[in-house]
Structures are given as structure tokens and as C-alpha cells.
Amino acid sequence: MPKRFRLTRRFSVAMTEDGYCGLRKFASDAGLDEGEALPFLFKHDDRVTDGELLAH
């Protein structure tokens, strides 16, 4: 398993309560901390989004 690096800066982002609940559920399902889940999604956005639907 790759070594996890702690983030040195905070990334402030605003989201709805439903979005935050979904992020927490994703983090727990994936075995990530809540602070690691959002950067993971940004890093791997091409794998977790459908390009055709996103362009629409």
C-alpha cells in the first residue's frame, strides 16, 4: 500500500450538507480519512467521473 502523505495546507471548499454526507460516506467506504477523500477525488477525477455526462 502506498505511503500516505499528510497535507500541509488546508483547502477551503464549500459544499452542501448532502454533498458533505456523500463525501464522508465515500471516505469511510474507501478507508480514507475525511481530509484525504477530497484530494483523492481531485487527483483521480478522470476515473470517478463520466466525461460524456460531465461535458453535457
PDB file of C-alpha atoms in Angstrom, residues 11-56:
ATOM      1  CA  PHE A  11      -8.066  23.512   1.095  1.00  0.00           C
ATOM      2  CA  SER A  12     -11.170  25.514   1.898  1.00  0.00           C
ATOM      3  CA  VAL A  13     -14.170  24.431  -0.099  1.00  0.00           C
ATOM      4  CA  ALA A  14     -17.895  24.993   0.290  1.00  0.00           C
ATOM      5  CA  MET A  15     -20.403  22.222  -0.280  1.00  0.00           C
ATOM      6  CA  THR A  16     -23.939  21.360   0.637  1.00  0.00           C
ATOM      7  CA  GLU A  17     -24.769  19.179   3.612  1.00  0.00           C
ATOM      8  CA  ASP A  18     -25.818  16.379   1.238  1.00  0.00           C
ATOM      9  CA  GLY A  19     -22.513  16.661  -0.602  1.00  0.00           C
ATOM     10  CA  TYR A  20     -20.568  16.518   2.647  1.00  0.00           C
ATOM     11  CA  CYS A  21     -22.523  13.449   3.785  1.00  0.00           C
ATOM     12  CA  GLY A  22     -21.691  11.798   0.465  1.00  0.00           C
ATOM     13  CA  LEU A  23     -18.016  12.678   0.894  1.00  0.00           C
ATOM     14  CA  ARG A  24     -17.970  11.197   4.393  1.00  0.00           C
ATOM     15  CA  LYS A  25     -19.653   8.017   3.132  1.00  0.00           C
ATOM     16  CA  PHE A  26     -17.139   7.748   0.282  1.00  0.00           C
ATOM     17  CA  ALA A  27     -14.255   8.254   2.728  1.00  0.00           C
ATOM     18  CA  SER A  28     -15.480   5.551   5.081  1.00  0.00           C
ATOM     19  CA  ASP A  29     -16.194   3.104   2.227  1.00  0.00           C
ATOM     20  CA  ALA A  30     -12.753   3.709   0.696  1.00  0.00           C
ATOM     21  CA  GLY A  31     -10.905   3.545   4.022  1.00  0.00           C
ATOM     22  CA  LEU A  32      -9.698   7.147   3.788  1.00  0.00           C
ATOM     23  CA  ASP A  33      -9.720   9.941   6.326  1.00  0.00           C
ATOM     24  CA  GLU A  34     -12.195  12.714   5.551  1.00  0.00           C
ATOM     25  CA  GLY A  35      -9.258  15.033   4.872  1.00  0.00           C
ATOM     26  CA  GLU A  36      -7.826  12.611   2.304  1.00  0.00           C
ATOM     27  CA  ALA A  37     -11.054  11.901   0.411  1.00  0.00           C
ATOM     28  CA  LEU A  38     -11.433  15.250  -1.381  1.00  0.00           C
ATOM     29  CA  PRO A  39      -7.808  15.439  -2.602  1.00  0.00           C
ATOM     30  CA  PHE A  40      -8.125  11.819  -3.736  1.00  0.00           C
ATOM     31  CA  LEU A  41     -11.178  12.699  -5.814  1.00  0.00           C
ATOM     32  CA  PHE A  42      -9.406  15.690  -7.366  1.00  0.00           C
ATOM     33  CA  LYS A  43      -6.332  13.623  -8.168  1.00  0.00           C
ATOM     34  CA  HIS A  44      -8.338  10.792  -9.754  1.00  0.00           C
ATOM     35  CA  ASP A  45     -11.201  12.812 -11.239  1.00  0.00           C
ATOM     36  CA  ASP A  46     -10.850  11.145 -14.646  1.00  0.00           C
ATOM     37  CA  ARG A  47     -11.523   7.757 -13.046  1.00  0.00           C
ATOM     38  CA  VAL A  48     -14.513   8.751 -10.909  1.00  0.00           C
ATOM     39  CA  THR A  49     -16.422  10.930 -13.393  1.00  0.00           C
ATOM     40  CA  ASP A  50     -18.089  10.173 -16.682  1.00  0.00           C
ATOM     41  CA  GLY A  51     -16.605  12.556 -19.260  1.00  0.00           C
ATOM     42  CA  GLU A  52     -19.648  12.453 -21.514  1.00  0.00           C
ATOM     43  CA  LEU A  53     -22.058  13.324 -18.719  1.00  0.00           C
ATOM     44  CA  LEU A  54     -19.772  15.990 -17.310  1.00  0.00           C
ATOM     45  CA  ALA A  55     -19.441  17.728 -20.675  1.00  0.00           C
ATOM     46  CA  HIS A  56     -23.208  17.777 -21.074  1.00  0.00           C
TER      47      HIS A  56
END
